[in-house]
CSV table of C-alpha atoms in Angstrom, one decimal:
chain,number,residue,atom,x,y,z
A,1,MET,CA,-55.2,-12.9,-46.0
A,2,LEU,CA,-55.4,-10.2,-48.2
A,3,TRP,CA,-56.5,-7.3,-45.4
A,4,PRO,CA,-53.2,-7.5,-44.2
A,5,HIS,CA,-51.8,-5.8,-47.3
A,6,LEU,CA,-54.4,-3.2,-47.5
A,7,ARG,CA,-51.7,-0.8,-47.3
A,8,ALA,CA,-49.1,-2.2,-49.6
A,9,ALA,CA,-52.1,-2.6,-52.1
A,10,TYR,CA,-52.8,1.2,-52.0
A,11,ASN,CA,-49.4,2.3,-51.6
A,12,PHE,CA,-48.3,0.5,-54.6
A,13,ALA,CA,-51.0,1.9,-56.4
A,14,ARG,CA,-50.9,5.3,-55.6
A,15,TRP,CA,-47.3,5.6,-56.8
A,16,LEU,CA,-48.0,3.7,-60.3
A,17,VAL,CA,-51.3,6.5,-61.0
A,18,ARG,CA,-50.0,9.6,-59.2
A,19,ASN,CA,-53.5,10.0,-57.9
A,20,ASP,CA,-55.9,9.3,-54.7
A,21,HIS,CA,-59.0,8.8,-56.8
A,22,ASP,CA,-57.7,6.6,-59.4
A,23,ALA,CA,-55.2,4.6,-56.4
A,24,GLU,CA,-58.6,3.8,-54.1
A,25,ASP,CA,-60.2,3.0,-57.5
A,26,ILE,CA,-57.8,0.6,-58.6
A,27,VAL,CA,-57.4,-1.0,-54.9
A,28,GLN,CA,-61.4,-1.5,-54.9
A,29,GLU,CA,-61.1,-3.5,-58.2
A,30,SER,CA,-57.9,-5.4,-57.4
A,31,PHE,CA,-58.9,-6.6,-54.1
A,32,VAL,CA,-62.9,-7.7,-55.7
A,33,LYS,CA,-60.9,-9.6,-58.6
A,34,ALA,CA,-58.2,-11.2,-56.1
A,35,PHE,CA,-61.1,-12.4,-53.8
A,36,LEU,CA,-63.0,-14.1,-56.7
A,37,ALA,CA,-60.3,-15.5,-57.3
A,38,LEU,CA,-59.0,-16.7,-54.3
A,39,ASP,CA,-59.7,-20.5,-55.0
A,40,ARG,CA,-57.6,-20.1,-57.8
A,41,PHE,CA,-54.5,-18.9,-55.4
A,42,ARG,CA,-52.3,-21.9,-55.0
A,43,GLY,CA,-50.0,-21.0,-52.1
A,44,GLY,CA,-47.0,-18.8,-52.5
A,45,ASP,CA,-46.5,-15.0,-50.9
A,46,ALA,CA,-50.0,-13.5,-51.2
A,47,ARG,CA,-48.6,-10.4,-51.2
A,48,VAL,CA,-47.0,-10.6,-54.5
A,49,TRP,CA,-49.9,-12.1,-56.0
A,50,LEU,CA,-52.0,-9.3,-54.8
A,51,LEU,CA,-49.7,-6.5,-56.3
A,52,ALA,CA,-49.3,-8.3,-59.5
A,53,ILE,CA,-53.3,-7.9,-59.5
A,54,VAL,CA,-52.6,-4.1,-58.9
A,55,ARG,CA,-50.4,-3.5,-61.4
A,56,ASN,CA,-52.2,-5.1,-63.7
A,57,THR,CA,-55.2,-3.4,-63.2
A,58,ALA,CA,-53.6,-0.2,-62.7
A,59,MET,CA,-51.9,-0.6,-66.2
A,60,SER,CA,-55.6,-1.2,-67.9
A,61,MET,CA,-56.2,1.6,-66.2
A,62,LEU,CA,-53.4,3.7,-67.8
A,63,ARG,CA,-54.1,2.2,-71.0
A,64,ARG,CA,-57.6,2.7,-71.3
A,65,ARG,CA,-56.6,6.3,-70.6
A,66,ARG,CA,-54.0,6.5,-73.7
A,67,ALA,CA,-56.7,4.9,-75.8
A,68,ASP,CA,-59.2,7.6,-75.2
A,69,PRO,CA,-57.4,10.5,-73.4
A,70,MET,CA,-59.4,13.1,-71.3
A,71,PRO,CA,-58.5,16.2,-70.1
A,72,GLY,CA,-56.8,16.7,-67.1
A,73,GLU,CA,-55.6,12.9,-66.2
A,74,GLU,CA,-51.9,13.5,-68.1
A,75,ALA,CA,-49.5,12.8,-65.7
A,76,PRO,CA,-48.9,15.7,-63.5
A,77,GLU,CA,-46.5,18.9,-64.5
A,78,PRO,CA,-42.7,17.5,-63.2
A,79,ALA,CA,-42.4,20.5,-60.2
A,80,ASP,CA,-39.8,22.7,-61.3
A,81,ARG,CA,-36.8,21.7,-59.6
A,82,GLY,CA,-33.0,23.5,-59.1
A,83,GLU,CA,-34.4,26.7,-59.9
A,84,GLY,CA,-35.3,29.5,-56.7
A,85,ILE,CA,-33.5,27.3,-54.2
A,86,GLU,CA,-31.6,30.2,-52.8
A,87,HIS,CA,-32.3,29.6,-48.7
A,88,THR,CA,-31.0,26.5,-46.9
A,89,LEU,CA,-32.8,23.1,-47.5
A,90,ILE,CA,-34.4,22.2,-44.7
A,91,ALA,CA,-35.1,18.4,-44.2
A,92,GLY,CA,-38.9,18.7,-45.4
A,93,GLU,CA,-37.7,20.6,-48.6
A,94,ARG,CA,-35.0,17.7,-49.2
A,95,ARG,CA,-37.6,15.1,-48.7
A,96,GLN,CA,-39.6,16.5,-51.1
A,97,GLN,CA,-36.5,16.6,-53.4
A,98,VAL,CA,-36.6,13.2,-53.3
A,99,ARG,CA,-40.3,12.6,-53.9
A,100,THR,CA,-39.8,14.5,-56.4
A,101,ALA,CA,-37.2,13.2,-58.0
A,102,ILE,CA,-38.9,9.5,-58.0
A,103,GLU,CA,-42.1,10.8,-59.1
A,104,ARG,CA,-40.4,11.7,-62.4
A,105,LEU,CA,-38.6,8.3,-62.7
A,106,PRO,CA,-40.0,6.6,-65.9
A,107,GLY,CA,-43.0,3.6,-65.1
A,108,GLU,CA,-40.8,1.1,-65.2
A,109,PHE,CA,-38.1,2.1,-62.9
A,110,ARG,CA,-40.4,3.7,-60.6
A,111,GLU,CA,-42.5,0.4,-59.7
A,112,THR,CA,-39.2,-1.5,-59.8
A,113,LEU,CA,-37.7,1.1,-57.1
A,114,ILE,CA,-40.9,1.1,-55.1
A,115,LEU,CA,-41.4,-2.2,-54.6
A,116,ARG,CA,-37.9,-2.7,-53.1
A,117,GLU,CA,-37.2,0.4,-51.4
A,118,LEU,CA,-40.7,1.0,-49.6
A,119,GLU,CA,-42.6,-2.8,-50.0
A,120,GLY,CA,-38.9,-4.3,-49.3
A,121,LEU,CA,-40.0,-7.2,-51.8
A,122,SER,CA,-36.7,-9.3,-52.8
A,123,TYR,CA,-35.6,-9.0,-56.1
A,124,LYS,CA,-37.3,-12.1,-57.1
A,125,GLU,CA,-41.0,-11.1,-55.4
A,126,ILE,CA,-40.3,-8.0,-57.8
A,127,ALA,CA,-39.8,-10.4,-60.7
A,128,GLY,CA,-43.2,-11.7,-59.6
A,129,VAL,CA,-44.7,-8.8,-59.3
A,130,LEU,CA,-44.1,-7.5,-62.8
A,131,ASP,CA,-43.6,-10.7,-64.5
A,132,VAL,CA,-40.1,-10.4,-66.0
A,133,PRO,CA,-36.9,-11.8,-65.3
A,134,VAL,CA,-35.1,-11.2,-62.1
A,135,GLY,CA,-31.6,-10.1,-64.7
A,136,THR,CA,-34.3,-7.3,-65.5
A,137,VAL,CA,-35.5,-6.4,-61.5
A,138,MET,CA,-31.5,-5.9,-61.6
A,139,SER,CA,-31.0,-3.6,-64.3
A,140,ARG,CA,-33.6,-1.0,-63.5
A,141,LEU,CA,-33.5,-0.9,-60.2
A,142,ALA,CA,-29.6,0.3,-61.1
A,143,ARG,CA,-30.8,2.5,-63.7
A,144,ALA,CA,-33.2,3.6,-61.5
A,145,ARG,CA,-31.1,4.7,-58.9
A,146,ASN,CA,-28.4,6.2,-61.2
A,147,LEU,CA,-31.1,8.5,-62.6
A,148,LEU,CA,-32.2,9.1,-58.7
A,149,ILE,CA,-28.4,9.9,-57.7
A,150,HIS,CA,-27.9,12.3,-61.0
A,151,ASP,CA,-31.4,13.9,-60.4
A,152,LEU,CA,-30.8,14.4,-56.4
A,153,THR,CA,-26.9,15.3,-57.0
A,154,ALA,CA,-28.1,18.0,-59.5
A,155,GLY,CA,-30.6,19.5,-56.8
A,156,ARG,CA,-28.4,19.8,-54.4
A,157,GLY,CA,-25.5,21.8,-56.5
A,158,ALA,CA,-28.5,24.3,-57.1
A,159,ARG,CA,-28.5,25.4,-53.9
B,1,MET,CA,-13.0,-8.2,-59.4
B,2,ASN,CA,-12.5,-5.9,-61.8
B,3,CYS,CA,-14.6,-2.4,-61.6
B,4,ASN,CA,-16.9,-3.3,-64.2
B,5,GLU,CA,-18.3,-6.8,-62.6
B,6,ALA,CA,-18.5,-4.8,-59.4
B,7,GLU,CA,-20.8,-2.1,-60.5
B,8,LEU,CA,-23.0,-5.0,-61.6
B,9,LEU,CA,-23.2,-6.1,-58.6
B,10,LEU,CA,-23.3,-3.1,-56.7
B,11,ASN,CA,-26.7,-3.3,-56.1
B,12,PRO,CA,-27.7,-6.7,-55.3
B,13,TYR,CA,-24.8,-5.8,-52.9
B,14,VAL,CA,-26.6,-3.2,-51.3
B,15,ASP,CA,-29.7,-5.3,-51.3
B,16,GLY,CA,-28.5,-7.9,-49.5
B,17,GLU,CA,-29.3,-10.0,-52.5
B,18,LEU,CA,-25.8,-11.8,-53.1
B,19,ASP,CA,-24.5,-15.3,-51.7
B,20,LEU,CA,-22.1,-14.6,-49.0
B,21,MET,CA,-18.8,-15.6,-51.0
B,22,THR,CA,-19.4,-13.1,-53.4
B,23,ALA,CA,-20.7,-10.5,-51.3
B,24,VAL,CA,-17.5,-10.0,-49.8
B,25,ARG,CA,-15.6,-9.9,-52.8
B,26,VAL,CA,-17.4,-7.3,-53.6
B,27,GLU,CA,-17.0,-5.6,-50.4
B,28,GLU,CA,-13.1,-6.2,-50.8
B,29,HIS,CA,-13.4,-4.3,-54.2
B,30,VAL,CA,-15.7,-2.0,-52.9
B,31,THR,CA,-12.9,-1.2,-50.2
B,32,GLY,CA,-9.7,-0.9,-52.2
B,33,CYS,CA,-11.2,0.9,-55.2
B,34,GLY,CA,-11.9,4.6,-54.6
B,35,ASP,CA,-14.5,4.8,-57.6
B,36,CYS,CA,-16.5,1.9,-56.7
B,37,GLY,CA,-16.0,2.8,-53.4
B,38,ARG,CA,-17.4,6.7,-53.9
B,39,GLN,CA,-20.5,4.7,-55.8
B,40,TYR,CA,-21.2,2.2,-53.2
B,41,ARG,CA,-21.3,5.3,-51.1
B,42,GLU,CA,-23.9,7.3,-53.0
B,43,LEU,CA,-26.1,4.3,-53.1
B,44,GLN,CA,-26.4,4.0,-49.6
B,45,GLU,CA,-26.7,7.7,-49.3
B,46,LEU,CA,-29.7,7.0,-51.6
B,47,ARG,CA,-31.3,4.8,-49.7
B,48,ARG,CA,-31.1,6.2,-46.3
B,49,GLU,CA,-32.3,9.7,-47.9
B,50,ILE,CA,-35.2,7.6,-49.7
B,51,ALA,CA,-36.1,5.8,-46.5
B,52,GLU,CA,-36.0,9.1,-44.3
B,53,ALA,CA,-38.1,10.8,-46.8
B,54,ASP,CA,-41.7,9.0,-45.7
B,55,LEU,CA,-43.0,8.6,-49.1
B,56,GLU,CA,-45.5,6.0,-48.2
B,57,PHE,CA,-49.0,6.9,-49.4
B,58,SER,CA,-51.6,5.2,-46.6
B,59,PRO,CA,-54.8,4.6,-47.6
B,60,GLY,CA,-57.6,6.9,-46.0
B,61,ALA,CA,-59.7,5.4,-43.1
B,62,GLY,CA,-63.0,4.8,-45.9
B,63,LEU,CA,-61.2,2.9,-48.4
B,64,ALA,CA,-61.5,-0.4,-46.2
B,65,ARG,CA,-64.8,-0.2,-46.2
B,66,ARG,CA,-65.7,0.7,-49.4
B,67,VAL,CA,-63.3,-2.2,-50.6
B,68,ALA,CA,-65.4,-4.8,-48.2
B,69,ALA,CA,-68.8,-3.6,-49.6
B,70,ALA,CA,-67.4,-4.1,-53.2
B,71,ARG,CA,-66.6,-7.3,-52.8
B,72,ARG,CA,-70.0,-7.9,-50.9
B,73,ARG,CA,-71.8,-6.8,-53.8
B,74,ALA,CA,-69.7,-9.0,-56.3
B,75,ALA,CA,-69.8,-11.8,-54.6
B,76,ALA,CA,-73.7,-11.4,-54.6
B,77,GLU,CA,-73.3,-11.1,-58.5
B,78,PHE,CA,-71.1,-14.2,-59.3
B,79,GLN,CA,-71.0,-16.5,-56.7
B,80,PRO,CA,-73.5,-19.4,-56.9
B,81,TRP,CA,-76.3,-19.3,-54.9
B,82,TRP,CA,-75.2,-22.0,-52.5
B,83,ARG,CA,-72.0,-19.9,-51.4
B,84,ARG,CA,-73.6,-16.7,-50.8
B,85,PRO,CA,-74.0,-17.1,-47.4
B,86,ALA,CA,-70.6,-17.7,-46.8
B,87,THR,CA,-68.9,-15.2,-48.8
B,88,VAL,CA,-70.9,-12.6,-46.9
B,89,GLY,CA,-70.4,-14.0,-43.6
B,90,LEU,CA,-67.1,-13.2,-44.5
B,91,ALA,CA,-66.8,-10.1,-45.8
B,92,ALA,CA,-68.9,-8.9,-42.6
B,93,ALA,CA,-66.1,-11.0,-40.2
B,94,ALA,CA,-63.6,-8.9,-42.2
B,95,VAL,CA,-65.2,-5.7,-42.0
B,96,LEU,CA,-65.3,-6.6,-38.0
B,97,ILE,CA,-61.8,-6.7,-38.0
B,98,LEU,CA,-61.1,-3.9,-39.7
B,99,THR,CA,-63.0,-1.8,-37.2
B,100,LEU,CA,-61.4,-3.8,-34.4
B,101,VAL,CA,-58.2,-3.5,-35.7
B,102,PRO,CA,-57.1,0.1,-34.8
B,103,ALA,CA,-58.5,-0.2,-31.2
B,104,GLY,CA,-55.5,-3.0,-31.0
B,105,LEU,CA,-58.3,-5.8,-30.3
B,106,MET,CA,-57.5,-7.9,-32.9
B,107,ARG,CA,-55.4,-10.5,-31.0
B,108,VAL,CA,-54.7,-10.9,-27.1
B,109,MET,CA,-50.8,-10.9,-26.3
B,110,GLY,CA,-49.7,-14.7,-26.5
B,111,ALA,CA,-47.4,-15.2,-23.2
B,112,GLU,CA,-44.2,-15.7,-25.4
B,113,ASP,CA,-45.4,-12.2,-27.1
B,114,ARG,CA,-45.4,-10.5,-23.5
B,115,GLU,CA,-41.7,-12.2,-22.6
B,116,VAL,CA,-40.3,-10.4,-25.5
B,117,LEU,CA,-42.0,-7.3,-24.8
B,118,ASP,CA,-40.8,-7.2,-20.9
B,119,ASN,CA,-37.5,-8.0,-22.1
B,120,HIS,CA,-36.9,-5.2,-24.8
B,121,LEU,CA,-38.3,-3.0,-21.5
B,122,ARG,CA,-35.7,-4.6,-18.8
B,123,SER,CA,-33.3,-3.9,-21.5
B,124,LEU,CA,-34.4,-0.2,-21.9
B,125,MET,CA,-34.5,0.2,-18.1
B,126,ALA,CA,-30.7,-1.1,-17.1
B,127,SER,CA,-27.5,0.4,-18.5
B,128,HIS,CA,-27.3,-3.1,-19.8
B,129,LEU,CA,-28.5,-2.6,-23.4
B,130,VAL,CA,-25.7,-4.7,-25.3
B,131,ASP,CA,-23.4,-7.1,-24.5
B,132,VAL,CA,-21.1,-6.7,-27.5
B,133,PRO,CA,-21.0,-3.2,-29.0
B,134,SER,CA,-20.5,-2.9,-32.6
B,135,SER,CA,-22.1,-1.0,-35.6
B,136,ASP,CA,-20.4,-3.6,-37.9
B,137,HIS,CA,-22.6,-6.9,-38.5
B,138,HIS,CA,-19.0,-8.3,-39.0
B,139,THR,CA,-18.1,-8.2,-35.5
B,140,VAL,CA,-21.9,-9.1,-34.0
B,141,LYS,CA,-22.8,-12.3,-35.8
B,142,PRO,CA,-19.2,-13.8,-34.7
B,143,TRP,CA,-19.5,-12.8,-31.1
B,144,PHE,CA,-22.9,-15.1,-30.9
B,145,GLN,CA,-20.6,-18.2,-31.8
B,146,GLY,CA,-20.4,-20.6,-28.7
B,147,ARG,CA,-22.8,-18.7,-26.6
B,148,LEU,CA,-26.3,-19.7,-28.4
B,149,SER,CA,-27.2,-23.2,-30.4
B,150,PHE,CA,-27.9,-21.1,-33.3
B,151,SER,CA,-26.2,-18.5,-35.3
B,152,PRO,CA,-28.7,-15.3,-35.8
B,153,ASN,CA,-29.2,-13.6,-38.9
B,154,VAL,CA,-27.4,-9.9,-38.4
B,155,PRO,CA,-28.5,-7.9,-41.1
B,156,ASP,CA,-27.2,-4.8,-41.8
B,157,LEU,CA,-29.8,-2.4,-42.4
B,158,SER,CA,-27.8,0.9,-42.5
B,159,GLY,CA,-29.0,1.7,-46.0
B,160,ALA,CA,-32.5,2.0,-45.1
B,161,GLY,CA,-31.8,4.2,-42.1
B,162,PHE,CA,-31.5,1.2,-39.2
B,163,VAL,CA,-28.2,1.3,-37.6
B,164,LEU,CA,-26.8,-1.6,-36.0
B,165,THR,CA,-25.5,-0.8,-32.1
B,166,GLY,CA,-24.8,-4.2,-31.1
B,167,GLY,CA,-26.2,-7.4,-29.4
B,168,ARG,CA,-26.4,-9.2,-26.3
B,169,LEU,CA,-27.6,-12.7,-25.0
B,170,GLU,CA,-31.3,-12.7,-23.8
B,171,MET,CA,-33.6,-15.4,-22.5
B,172,VAL,CA,-36.8,-16.7,-24.6
B,173,ARG,CA,-38.8,-20.1,-23.1
B,174,ARG,CA,-35.8,-20.3,-20.8
B,175,ALA,CA,-33.3,-20.9,-23.3
B,176,PRO,CA,-30.7,-18.1,-24.6
B,177,ALA,CA,-32.2,-16.3,-27.7
B,178,ALA,CA,-30.3,-13.5,-29.3
B,179,ALA,CA,-31.0,-9.8,-29.4
B,180,LEU,CA,-30.0,-7.6,-31.5
B,181,VAL,CA,-30.2,-3.6,-31.0
B,182,TYR,CA,-30.6,-1.1,-33.9
B,183,LYS,CA,-31.5,2.1,-33.7
B,184,ARG,CA,-33.6,4.4,-35.6
B,185,ARG,CA,-33.9,8.3,-34.8
B,186,ASP,CA,-34.3,8.1,-31.4
B,187,HIS,CA,-35.5,4.8,-31.1
B,188,VAL,CA,-34.3,1.4,-30.1
B,189,ILE,CA,-35.6,-1.6,-31.8
B,190,ASN,CA,-34.7,-4.8,-30.1
B,191,LEU,CA,-34.8,-8.1,-32.9
B,192,PHE,CA,-35.1,-11.2,-30.4
B,193,ALA,CA,-34.0,-14.5,-32.5
B,194,ALA,CA,-34.5,-17.8,-31.0
B,195,PRO,CA,-35.3,-21.4,-32.0
B,196,ALA,CA,-38.5,-21.9,-33.4
B,197,ASN,CA,-40.9,-25.1,-34.2
B,198,GLY,CA,-43.4,-25.1,-37.1
B,199,ALA,CA,-43.4,-23.5,-41.0
B,200,ASP,CA,-41.8,-20.2,-41.7
B,201,SER,CA,-44.6,-17.4,-41.1
B,202,PRO,CA,-45.1,-13.5,-42.3
B,203,PRO,CA,-44.8,-10.6,-40.1
B,204,ARG,CA,-47.6,-9.8,-37.8
B,205,ALA,CA,-48.3,-6.4,-36.1
B,206,GLN,CA,-49.6,-6.3,-32.7
B,207,SER,CA,-49.0,-3.0,-30.2
B,208,SER,CA,-49.4,-3.0,-26.4
B,209,GLU,CA,-49.2,-0.4,-24.4
B,210,GLY,CA,-47.5,2.3,-26.4
B,211,TYR,CA,-45.3,-0.5,-27.8
B,212,ASN,CA,-45.1,-2.0,-30.8
B,213,LEU,CA,-44.3,-5.7,-31.4
B,214,VAL,CA,-43.7,-7.9,-34.8
B,215,ALA,CA,-42.9,-11.2,-34.7
B,216,TRP,CA,-42.0,-13.8,-38.0
B,217,LYS,CA,-41.2,-17.1,-38.1
B,218,LYS,CA,-38.1,-18.2,-40.5
B,219,GLY,CA,-35.7,-20.9,-41.3
B,220,GLY,CA,-36.5,-22.2,-38.0
B,221,LEU,CA,-35.9,-19.4,-36.1
B,222,SER,CA,-38.6,-17.3,-34.4
B,223,TYR,CA,-37.7,-13.2,-34.4
B,224,TRP,CA,-39.4,-10.3,-32.5
B,225,ALA,CA,-38.7,-6.7,-33.4
B,226,VAL,CA,-40.1,-4.9,-30.4
B,227,SER,CA,-39.4,-0.9,-30.3
B,228,ASP,CA,-41.5,2.1,-29.5
B,229,LEU,CA,-41.2,3.3,-32.8
B,230,ASN,CA,-44.5,3.5,-35.2
B,231,ALA,CA,-46.1,0.5,-36.1
B,232,ARG,CA,-45.6,1.5,-40.0
B,233,GLU,CA,-41.6,1.9,-39.6
B,234,LEU,CA,-41.2,-1.3,-37.2
B,235,MET,CA,-43.1,-3.0,-39.9
B,236,GLN,CA,-40.6,-1.8,-42.6
B,237,PHE,CA,-37.9,-2.8,-40.2
B,238,ALA,CA,-39.2,-6.6,-40.2
B,239,GLU,CA,-40.0,-6.1,-43.8
B,240,LEU,CA,-36.1,-6.3,-44.2
B,241,ALA,CA,-34.7,-7.6,-41.5
B,242,ARG,CA,-36.8,-11.1,-43.2
B,243,SER,CA,-35.7,-10.8,-46.5
B,244,ARG,CA,-31.9,-10.3,-45.6
């Protein structure tokens, strides 16, 4: 029941913590938690349930980190953008710009956008994962997309 | 509808979250209003770029095994003794399934899936991909009226980079069914819809002879998405189509 969602769980975790190693740890911990709690799962969408566990696990990891910061565990430096883009933007470069722009989004906007655009979740399902009202999902998504449009238009203008 | 209202509804509109009446009102406003029209196109363009940016991270090959092992350890630690063998057995079964999945052995294709795949292949061979060529879901959906005993959902997925190119009639289980044709880059996706019995079921993926198939049930209809598109993008397509 949970295995089909391994990819979704990993992708979501990877976008939350932005590195492979932590993402794998989070997926492992989440699956163990989920399997142990399986008899408490009462119907509904297993994917939403699992992604909520992934998110909680990631959040407590990030919280631990913040309380006890260790070197090298800060968020990755945002890449320079808009500078030195003199040559033609090939497709790959544009893709990288899109990726970077999403990585730079504040966490609550990034997670909402990823669940919508990459996992294809409905507003109601996203609200379930993030434990916020549907209206909040709607406004975060609008805000995230506005930021991206602004960011990516600026990137394009620097060509 | 004024601009303030429309602006608020633009995101749920592109996400297919609005009821039909509200969606029509947003659509009317967006068509008539230059500023909101521009915002709408920007949103669509952004969604297209995100869909094309290949943003998904895939887990490494070892992760499934690692998770299964951790689960086994945890099960042995936390479960009462009489449940251990069963749990360990389950974990072993999971590992077995995971080893078999890449080989495409998880599921022998059922007769129905086979039939749908044949329909897909036939649609590519003959010069008869569509009966009603149109990229407009408002044209394709009504076309099926009077031709089918049900009204198939014709989702607009252009924002995610799946372009509707038309629809045609098909036969599944010797009954008329809808085939909706989408394109992603040069890949044709046939989305079949036919009346079904039983409860809704989540998408399940299979593959055969280089073709991928994702099937699910929703609202009394069976759906199959078939394409030579890679499994990941086809699953994305299926999940989008299902959520609309």
